[in-house]
XYZ file of C-alpha atoms in Angstrom:
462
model
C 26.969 6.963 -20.970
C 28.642 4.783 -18.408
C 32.216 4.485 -18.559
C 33.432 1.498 -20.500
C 35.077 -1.644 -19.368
C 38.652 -3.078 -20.379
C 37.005 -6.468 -19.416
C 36.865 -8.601 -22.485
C 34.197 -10.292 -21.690
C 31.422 -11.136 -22.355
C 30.778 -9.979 -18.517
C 27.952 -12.399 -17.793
C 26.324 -10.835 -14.422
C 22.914 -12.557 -12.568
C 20.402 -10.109 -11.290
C 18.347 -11.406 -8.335
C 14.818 -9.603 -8.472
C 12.676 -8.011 -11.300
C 10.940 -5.405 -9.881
C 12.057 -1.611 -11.007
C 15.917 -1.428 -9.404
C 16.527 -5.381 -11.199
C 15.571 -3.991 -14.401
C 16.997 -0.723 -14.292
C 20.725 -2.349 -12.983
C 19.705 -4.271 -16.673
C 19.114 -1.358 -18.510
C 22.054 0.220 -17.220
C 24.685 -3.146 -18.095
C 23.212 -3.591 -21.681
C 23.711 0.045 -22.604
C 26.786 0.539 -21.215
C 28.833 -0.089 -24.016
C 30.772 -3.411 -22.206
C 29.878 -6.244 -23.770
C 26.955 -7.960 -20.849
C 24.798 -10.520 -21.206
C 22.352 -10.284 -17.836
C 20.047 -12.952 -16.689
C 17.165 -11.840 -13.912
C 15.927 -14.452 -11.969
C 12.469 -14.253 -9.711
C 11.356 -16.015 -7.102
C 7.395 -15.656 -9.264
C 6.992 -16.709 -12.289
C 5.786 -13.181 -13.872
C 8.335 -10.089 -13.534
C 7.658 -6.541 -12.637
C 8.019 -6.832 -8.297
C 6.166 -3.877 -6.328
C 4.991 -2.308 -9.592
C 2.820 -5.635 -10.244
C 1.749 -6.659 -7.078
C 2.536 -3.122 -4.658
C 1.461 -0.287 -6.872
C -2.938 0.337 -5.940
C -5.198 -0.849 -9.284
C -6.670 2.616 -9.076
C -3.203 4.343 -9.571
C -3.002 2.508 -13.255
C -0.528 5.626 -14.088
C 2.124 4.435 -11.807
C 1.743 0.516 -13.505
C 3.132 2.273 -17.144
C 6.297 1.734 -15.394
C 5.942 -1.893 -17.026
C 6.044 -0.032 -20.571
C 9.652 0.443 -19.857
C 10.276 -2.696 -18.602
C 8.880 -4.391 -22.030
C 11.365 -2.196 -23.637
C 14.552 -2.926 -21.455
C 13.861 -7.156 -22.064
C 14.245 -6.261 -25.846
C 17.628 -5.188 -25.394
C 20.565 -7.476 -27.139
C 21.379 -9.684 -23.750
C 18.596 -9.977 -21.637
C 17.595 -13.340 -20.338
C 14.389 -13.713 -17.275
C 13.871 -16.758 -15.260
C 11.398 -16.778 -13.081
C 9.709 -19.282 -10.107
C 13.428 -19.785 -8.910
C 13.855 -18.748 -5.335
C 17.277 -18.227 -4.399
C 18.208 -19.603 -1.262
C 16.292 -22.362 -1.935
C 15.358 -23.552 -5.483
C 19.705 -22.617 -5.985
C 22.139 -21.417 -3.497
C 24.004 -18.309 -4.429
C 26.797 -20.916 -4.959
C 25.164 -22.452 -7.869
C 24.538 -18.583 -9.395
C 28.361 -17.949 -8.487
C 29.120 -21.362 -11.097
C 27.505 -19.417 -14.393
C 27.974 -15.596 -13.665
C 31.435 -14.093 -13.538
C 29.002 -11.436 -10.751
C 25.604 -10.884 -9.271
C 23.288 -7.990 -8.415
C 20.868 -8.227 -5.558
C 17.779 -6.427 -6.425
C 15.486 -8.383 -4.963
C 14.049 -5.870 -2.103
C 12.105 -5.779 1.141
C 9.939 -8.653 1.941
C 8.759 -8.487 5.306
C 7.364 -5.987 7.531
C 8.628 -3.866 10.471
C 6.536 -5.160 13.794
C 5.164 -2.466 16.330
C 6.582 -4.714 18.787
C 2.999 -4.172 20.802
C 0.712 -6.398 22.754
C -2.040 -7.606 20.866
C -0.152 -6.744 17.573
C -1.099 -10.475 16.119
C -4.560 -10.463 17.462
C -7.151 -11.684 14.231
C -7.791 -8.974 12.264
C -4.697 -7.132 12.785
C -2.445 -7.456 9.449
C 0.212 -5.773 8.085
C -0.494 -3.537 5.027
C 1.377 -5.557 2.993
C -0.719 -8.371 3.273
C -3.748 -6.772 2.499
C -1.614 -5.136 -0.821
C -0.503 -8.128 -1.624
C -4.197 -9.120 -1.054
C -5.989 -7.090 -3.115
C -3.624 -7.037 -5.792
C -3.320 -10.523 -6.566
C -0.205 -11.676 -5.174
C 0.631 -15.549 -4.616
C 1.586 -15.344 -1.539
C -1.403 -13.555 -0.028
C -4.442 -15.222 -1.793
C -5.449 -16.698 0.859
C -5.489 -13.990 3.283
C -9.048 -13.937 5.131
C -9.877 -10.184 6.198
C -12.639 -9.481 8.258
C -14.387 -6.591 7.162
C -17.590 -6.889 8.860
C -17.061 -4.209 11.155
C -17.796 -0.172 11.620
C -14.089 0.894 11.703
C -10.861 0.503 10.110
C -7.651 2.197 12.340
C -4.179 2.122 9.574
C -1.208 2.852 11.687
C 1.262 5.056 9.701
C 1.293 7.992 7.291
C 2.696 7.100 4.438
C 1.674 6.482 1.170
C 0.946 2.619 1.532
C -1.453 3.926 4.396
C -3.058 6.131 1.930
C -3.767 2.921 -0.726
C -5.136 1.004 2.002
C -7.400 3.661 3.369
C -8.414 4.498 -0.132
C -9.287 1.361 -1.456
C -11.437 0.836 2.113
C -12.935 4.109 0.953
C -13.870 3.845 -2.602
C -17.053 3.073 -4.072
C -16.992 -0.788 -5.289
C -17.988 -0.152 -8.065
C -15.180 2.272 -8.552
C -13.205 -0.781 -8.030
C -14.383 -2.963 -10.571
C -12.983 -1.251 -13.662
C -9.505 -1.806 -12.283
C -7.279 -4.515 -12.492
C -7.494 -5.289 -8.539
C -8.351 -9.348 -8.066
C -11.524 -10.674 -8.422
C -11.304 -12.472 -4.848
C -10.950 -9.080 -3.218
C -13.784 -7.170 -5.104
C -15.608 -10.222 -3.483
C -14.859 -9.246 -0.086
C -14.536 -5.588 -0.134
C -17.971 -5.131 -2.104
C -19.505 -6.915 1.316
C -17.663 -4.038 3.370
C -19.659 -2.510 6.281
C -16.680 -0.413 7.277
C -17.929 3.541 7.324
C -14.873 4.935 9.547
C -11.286 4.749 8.903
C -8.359 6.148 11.133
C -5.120 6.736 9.983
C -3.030 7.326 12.378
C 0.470 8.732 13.041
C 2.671 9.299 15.807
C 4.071 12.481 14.422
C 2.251 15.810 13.517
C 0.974 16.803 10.088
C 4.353 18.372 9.285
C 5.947 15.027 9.293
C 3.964 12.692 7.350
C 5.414 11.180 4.593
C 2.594 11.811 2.031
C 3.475 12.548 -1.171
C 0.667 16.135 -2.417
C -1.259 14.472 -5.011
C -2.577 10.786 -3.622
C -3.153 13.098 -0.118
C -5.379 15.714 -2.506
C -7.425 12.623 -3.635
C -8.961 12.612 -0.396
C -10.324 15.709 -0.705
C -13.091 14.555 -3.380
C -13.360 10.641 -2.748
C -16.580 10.101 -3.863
C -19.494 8.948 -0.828
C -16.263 9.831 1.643
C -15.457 12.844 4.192
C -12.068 13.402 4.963
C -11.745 14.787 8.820
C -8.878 16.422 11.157
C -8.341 17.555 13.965
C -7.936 21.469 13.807
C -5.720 21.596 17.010
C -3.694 18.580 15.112
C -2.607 21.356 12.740
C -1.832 23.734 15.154
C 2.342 23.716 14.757
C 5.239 23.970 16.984
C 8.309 26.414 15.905
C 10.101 23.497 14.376
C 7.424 22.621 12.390
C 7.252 25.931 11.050
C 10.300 25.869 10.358
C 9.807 22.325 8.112
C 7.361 23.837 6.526
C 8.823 27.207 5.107
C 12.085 25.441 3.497
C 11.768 25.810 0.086
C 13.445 22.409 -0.305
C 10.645 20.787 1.134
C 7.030 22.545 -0.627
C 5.662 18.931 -0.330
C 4.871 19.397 3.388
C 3.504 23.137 2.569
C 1.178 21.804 0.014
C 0.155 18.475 2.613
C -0.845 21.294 5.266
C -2.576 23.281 2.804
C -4.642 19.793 1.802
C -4.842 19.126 5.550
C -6.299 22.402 6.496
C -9.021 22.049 3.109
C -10.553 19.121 4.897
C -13.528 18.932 7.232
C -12.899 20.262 11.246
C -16.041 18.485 12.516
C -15.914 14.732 12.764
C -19.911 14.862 12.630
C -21.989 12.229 10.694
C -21.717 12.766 6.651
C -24.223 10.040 5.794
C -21.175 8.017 4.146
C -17.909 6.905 5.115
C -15.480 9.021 7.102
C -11.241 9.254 6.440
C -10.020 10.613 9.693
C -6.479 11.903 9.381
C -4.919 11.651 13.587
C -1.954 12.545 14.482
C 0.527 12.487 17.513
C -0.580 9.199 18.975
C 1.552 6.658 19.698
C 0.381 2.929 19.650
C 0.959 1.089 22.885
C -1.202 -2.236 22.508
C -4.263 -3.467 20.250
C -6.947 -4.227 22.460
C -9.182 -7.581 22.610
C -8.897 -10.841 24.081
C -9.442 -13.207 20.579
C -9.895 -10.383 18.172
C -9.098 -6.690 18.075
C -11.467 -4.138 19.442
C -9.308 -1.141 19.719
C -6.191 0.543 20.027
C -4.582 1.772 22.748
C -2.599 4.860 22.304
C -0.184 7.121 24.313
C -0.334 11.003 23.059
C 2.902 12.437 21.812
C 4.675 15.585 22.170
C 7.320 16.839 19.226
C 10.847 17.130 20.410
C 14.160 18.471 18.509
C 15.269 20.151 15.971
C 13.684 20.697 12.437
C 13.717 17.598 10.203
C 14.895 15.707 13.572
C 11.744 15.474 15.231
C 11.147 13.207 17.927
C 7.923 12.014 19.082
C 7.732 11.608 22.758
C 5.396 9.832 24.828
C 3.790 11.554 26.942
C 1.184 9.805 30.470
C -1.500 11.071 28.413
C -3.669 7.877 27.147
C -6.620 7.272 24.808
C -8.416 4.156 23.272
C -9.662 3.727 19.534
C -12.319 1.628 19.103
C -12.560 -0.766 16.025
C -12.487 -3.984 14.596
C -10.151 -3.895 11.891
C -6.353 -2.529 12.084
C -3.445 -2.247 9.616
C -0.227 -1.729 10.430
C 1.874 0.324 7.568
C 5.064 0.912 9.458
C 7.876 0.416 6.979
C 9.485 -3.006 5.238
C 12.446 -4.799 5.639
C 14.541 -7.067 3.811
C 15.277 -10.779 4.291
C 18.564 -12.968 4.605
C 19.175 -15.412 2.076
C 21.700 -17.890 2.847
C 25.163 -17.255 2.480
C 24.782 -13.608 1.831
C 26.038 -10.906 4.820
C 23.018 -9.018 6.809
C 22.233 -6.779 8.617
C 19.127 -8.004 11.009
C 18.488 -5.047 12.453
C 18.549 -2.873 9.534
C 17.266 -5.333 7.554
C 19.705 -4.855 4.516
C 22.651 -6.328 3.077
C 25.452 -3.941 4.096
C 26.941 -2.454 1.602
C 29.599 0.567 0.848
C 29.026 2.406 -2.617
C 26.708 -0.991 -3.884
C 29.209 -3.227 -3.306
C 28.520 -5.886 -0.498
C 30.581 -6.110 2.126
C 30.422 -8.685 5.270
C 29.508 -7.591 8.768
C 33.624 -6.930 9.015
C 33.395 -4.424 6.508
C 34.975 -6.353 3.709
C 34.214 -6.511 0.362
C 32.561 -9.837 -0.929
C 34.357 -10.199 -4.327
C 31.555 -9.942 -7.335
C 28.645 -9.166 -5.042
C 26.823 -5.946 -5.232
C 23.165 -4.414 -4.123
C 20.627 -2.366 -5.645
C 16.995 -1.028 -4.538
C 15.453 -1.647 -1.179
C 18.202 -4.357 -0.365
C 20.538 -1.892 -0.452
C 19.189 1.613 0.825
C 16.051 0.972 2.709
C 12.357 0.889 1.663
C 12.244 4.946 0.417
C 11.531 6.567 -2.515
C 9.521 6.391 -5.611
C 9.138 4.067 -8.306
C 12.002 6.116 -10.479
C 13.881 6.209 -7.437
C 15.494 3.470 -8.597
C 16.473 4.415 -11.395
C 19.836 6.879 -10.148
C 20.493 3.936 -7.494
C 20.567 1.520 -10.084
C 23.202 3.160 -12.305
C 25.040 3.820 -9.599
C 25.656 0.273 -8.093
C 25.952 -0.716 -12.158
C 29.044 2.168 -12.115
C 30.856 0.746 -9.120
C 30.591 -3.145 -10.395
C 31.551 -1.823 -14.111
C 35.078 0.279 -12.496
C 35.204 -3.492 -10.764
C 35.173 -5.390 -13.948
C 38.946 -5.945 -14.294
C 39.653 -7.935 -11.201
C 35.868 -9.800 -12.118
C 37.144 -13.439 -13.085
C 38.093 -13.715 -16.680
C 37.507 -17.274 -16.509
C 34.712 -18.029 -19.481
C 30.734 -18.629 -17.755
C 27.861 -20.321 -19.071
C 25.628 -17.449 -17.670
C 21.781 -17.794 -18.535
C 22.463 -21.159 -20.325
C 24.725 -22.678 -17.822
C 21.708 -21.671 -15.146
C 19.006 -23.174 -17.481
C 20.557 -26.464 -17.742
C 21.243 -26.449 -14.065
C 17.560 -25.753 -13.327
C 16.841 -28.736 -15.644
C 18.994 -31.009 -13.909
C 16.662 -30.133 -10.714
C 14.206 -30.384 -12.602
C 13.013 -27.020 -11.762
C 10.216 -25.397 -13.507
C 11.385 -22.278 -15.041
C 9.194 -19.568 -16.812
C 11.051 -17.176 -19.157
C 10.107 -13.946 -21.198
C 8.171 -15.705 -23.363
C 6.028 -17.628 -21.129
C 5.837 -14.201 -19.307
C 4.559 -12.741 -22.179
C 1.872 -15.398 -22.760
C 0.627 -14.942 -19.117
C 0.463 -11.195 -19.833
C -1.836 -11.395 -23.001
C -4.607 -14.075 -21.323
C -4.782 -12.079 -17.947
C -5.221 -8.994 -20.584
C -7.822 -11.529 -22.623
C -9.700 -12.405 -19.266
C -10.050 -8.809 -18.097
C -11.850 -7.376 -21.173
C -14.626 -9.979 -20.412
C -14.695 -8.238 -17.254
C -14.028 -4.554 -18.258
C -10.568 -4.792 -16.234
C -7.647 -4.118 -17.842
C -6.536 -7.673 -16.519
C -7.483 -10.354 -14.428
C -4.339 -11.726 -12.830
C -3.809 -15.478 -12.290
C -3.289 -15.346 -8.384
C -1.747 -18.524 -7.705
C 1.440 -19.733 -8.797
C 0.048 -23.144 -9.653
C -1.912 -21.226 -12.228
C 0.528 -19.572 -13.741
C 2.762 -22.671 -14.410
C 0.038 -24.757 -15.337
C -1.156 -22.587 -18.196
C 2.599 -22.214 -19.537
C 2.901 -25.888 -19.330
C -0.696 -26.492 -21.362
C 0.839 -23.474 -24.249
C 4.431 -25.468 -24.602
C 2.380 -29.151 -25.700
């Protein structure tokens, strides 16, 4: 139990993002024994973030998540508002007006560059696009991937890499009893891709696989998983990575490395090739890629501080299609403090501070915003509680003015004439994308545009 508040409250506090950290800061205000009342507020119309649009629609496991979500917007106090985009549809000046505090939650939007020639060349996207992509986002439906073809080269080894290799891998009609978009089954079902790199600049000691979704490459059906057997060939450092106890996940990854084919021979079907200690340099083509150029590395420092170094040794990668899956970053929103080159809000113990190292009264962080695009899904869950600690030991020197909170915003976004979805009309989106997918044998079929979306919440309110 948290500690309780001598604020009298209600404590009225704005959450800004719905994905797992938003909801979790929720859960953690509305059981905490202070009287709350918290509004979220998207910048989509439907909640959920990452775990919606990020998590692969063969992992439906990881998308239960949502289960708990359901559960948390039941609680006493819980308001959603979603298709308002702060920064632009309201200012957090306008958010400041109705909640006595606000939680940024609303995580990492962009993606880290290579900073490489030929790193915008067509056919070179970032793996959140094609994420996004296949998994019905808004903002990426009308992506146009080219996957005519022989070979696929993802840059990075993390798990991200391993969704996007996957789902180049997979059987279509493995695919089609999911709940990826319909658009994407289109493309990917026209696939003539039968080799696909991914690539690291690191060793196999280093990735940052998690066991099981690396295992699944050991049996993907019609697909041969390849390395290098000199690739897992380890330097004393690495040994020493490996053999902490506090670290078994890279034992088990180079026992699943070592289980997979040596030979990079023809298998008849398509071809995962796991690469490692080669550093991008440039993506080759003049209009379109057509390879990758790549400097070999060399390991350097001390265990769990690994450097890799580039070496004069070069190679080229032929292919036609590249992904880059090299981390995310967060955006500014006006009138909030950031760090560009971190991409975060700065922060000390969740509480935002400006670039001076000052604390900006009632503003705190939570998530990816706050600590960096890392961990898992329940990650967010400790970091959540947390931030929701610090602001609740805060909650004295909070204003003790009266807010309107959610119903002070909602007449605000009617002034502006906003359209704004709630729980309800989330709800109704929820049970037709279930309705259309059972006519499909998905377990949903997604509107994909946000035109959609409203227009079908506007046709249930006449």
């Amino acid at each position: 139990m948290l500690p309780a508040s001598q604020f009298r409250g209600p404590l009225r506090v704005a959450i800004v993002g719905s994905g797992p950290s938003g909801f979790y800061a929720a859960e953690a205000l509305l059981r905490s024994g202070t009287p709350v009342e918290v509004t979220v507020i998207d910048r989509l119309p439907s909640p959920h973030g990452l775990v919606r649009a990020g998590v692969a629609p063969d992992h439906p496991k990881l998308k239960q998540a949502t289960l708990v979500f359901e559960r948390i917007a039941q609680l006493d106090g819980f308001r959603f508002f979603g298709n308002i985009e702060v920064g632009r549809t309201i200012g957090i000046d306008d958010i400041r007006q109705t909640h006595h505090c606000i939680i940024l939650a609303y995580g990492a939007s962009e993606d880290q560059q290579l900073g490489i020639p030929g790193e915008n060349l067509f056919n070179s996207h970032s793996a959140r696009e094609f994420v996004g992509w296949y998994n019905g986002h808004p903002d990426y439906r009308d992506r146009q991937f080219d996957l005519s073809g022989d070979v696929a080269l993802i840059i990075g080894q993390g798990n991200v890499a391993l969704d996007v290799a996957r789902i180049l891998s997979k059987p279509i009609d493995a695919l089609r009893t999911t709940d990826i978009a319909s658009h994407a089954i289109e493309v990917l079902a026209e696939s003539r891709l039968r080799e696909i790199y991914i690539v690291g600049r690191r060793g196999p000691a280093q990735t940052k696989f998690t066991s099981p979704e690396l295992r699944e490459f050991s049996a993907l059906p019609g697909c041969r998983a390849t390395v290098m057997s000199k690739d897992l060939e380890l330097n004393e450092a690495s040994v020493v990575e490996a053999s902490d106890r506090m670290s078994r996940t890279i034992a088990k990854n180079l026992e699943i490395l070592a289980g997979f084919d040596h030979v990079a021979g023809s298998s008849g079907g398509k071809r995962c090739h796991f690469r490692f200690f080669l550093a991008p340099q440039a993506v080759l083509g003049e209009e379109r890629v057509q390879g990758v150029r790549f400097a070999k590395t060399a390991l350097s420092g001390p265990p769990f501080d690994q450097r890799a170094v580039v070496t004069d040794d070069i190679c080229n990668l032929a292919c036609q299609f590249v992904l880059r899956s090299v981390g995310y970053r967060g955006v500014a929103i006006e009138g909030l403090p950031f760090e560009p080159c971190r991409g975060l809000v700065p922060h000390v113990d969740g509480r935002v501070v400006d670039l001076g190292g000052r604390q900006v009264p009632g503003l705190y962080a939570v998530g990816w915003i706050k600590r960096g695009p890392t961990g898992i899904i329940g990650t967010n869950r400790a970091d959540s509680v947390a931030t929701v600690q610090t602001l609740l030991s805060d909650s004295d020197g909070l204003s003790a003015e009266p807010k309107a909170g959610a119903d002070g915003l909602w007449q605000l976004m009617l002034k502006r004439r906003a359209r704004t979805t709630t729980f309800a009309d989330w709800r109704r989106i929820d049970r037709v994308e279930i309705e259309r997918g059972e006519g499909l044998g998905k377990p949903r079929e997604k509107f994909t545009r946000v035109e959609e979306m409203l227009n079908f919440c506007n046709a249930a309110d006449e």
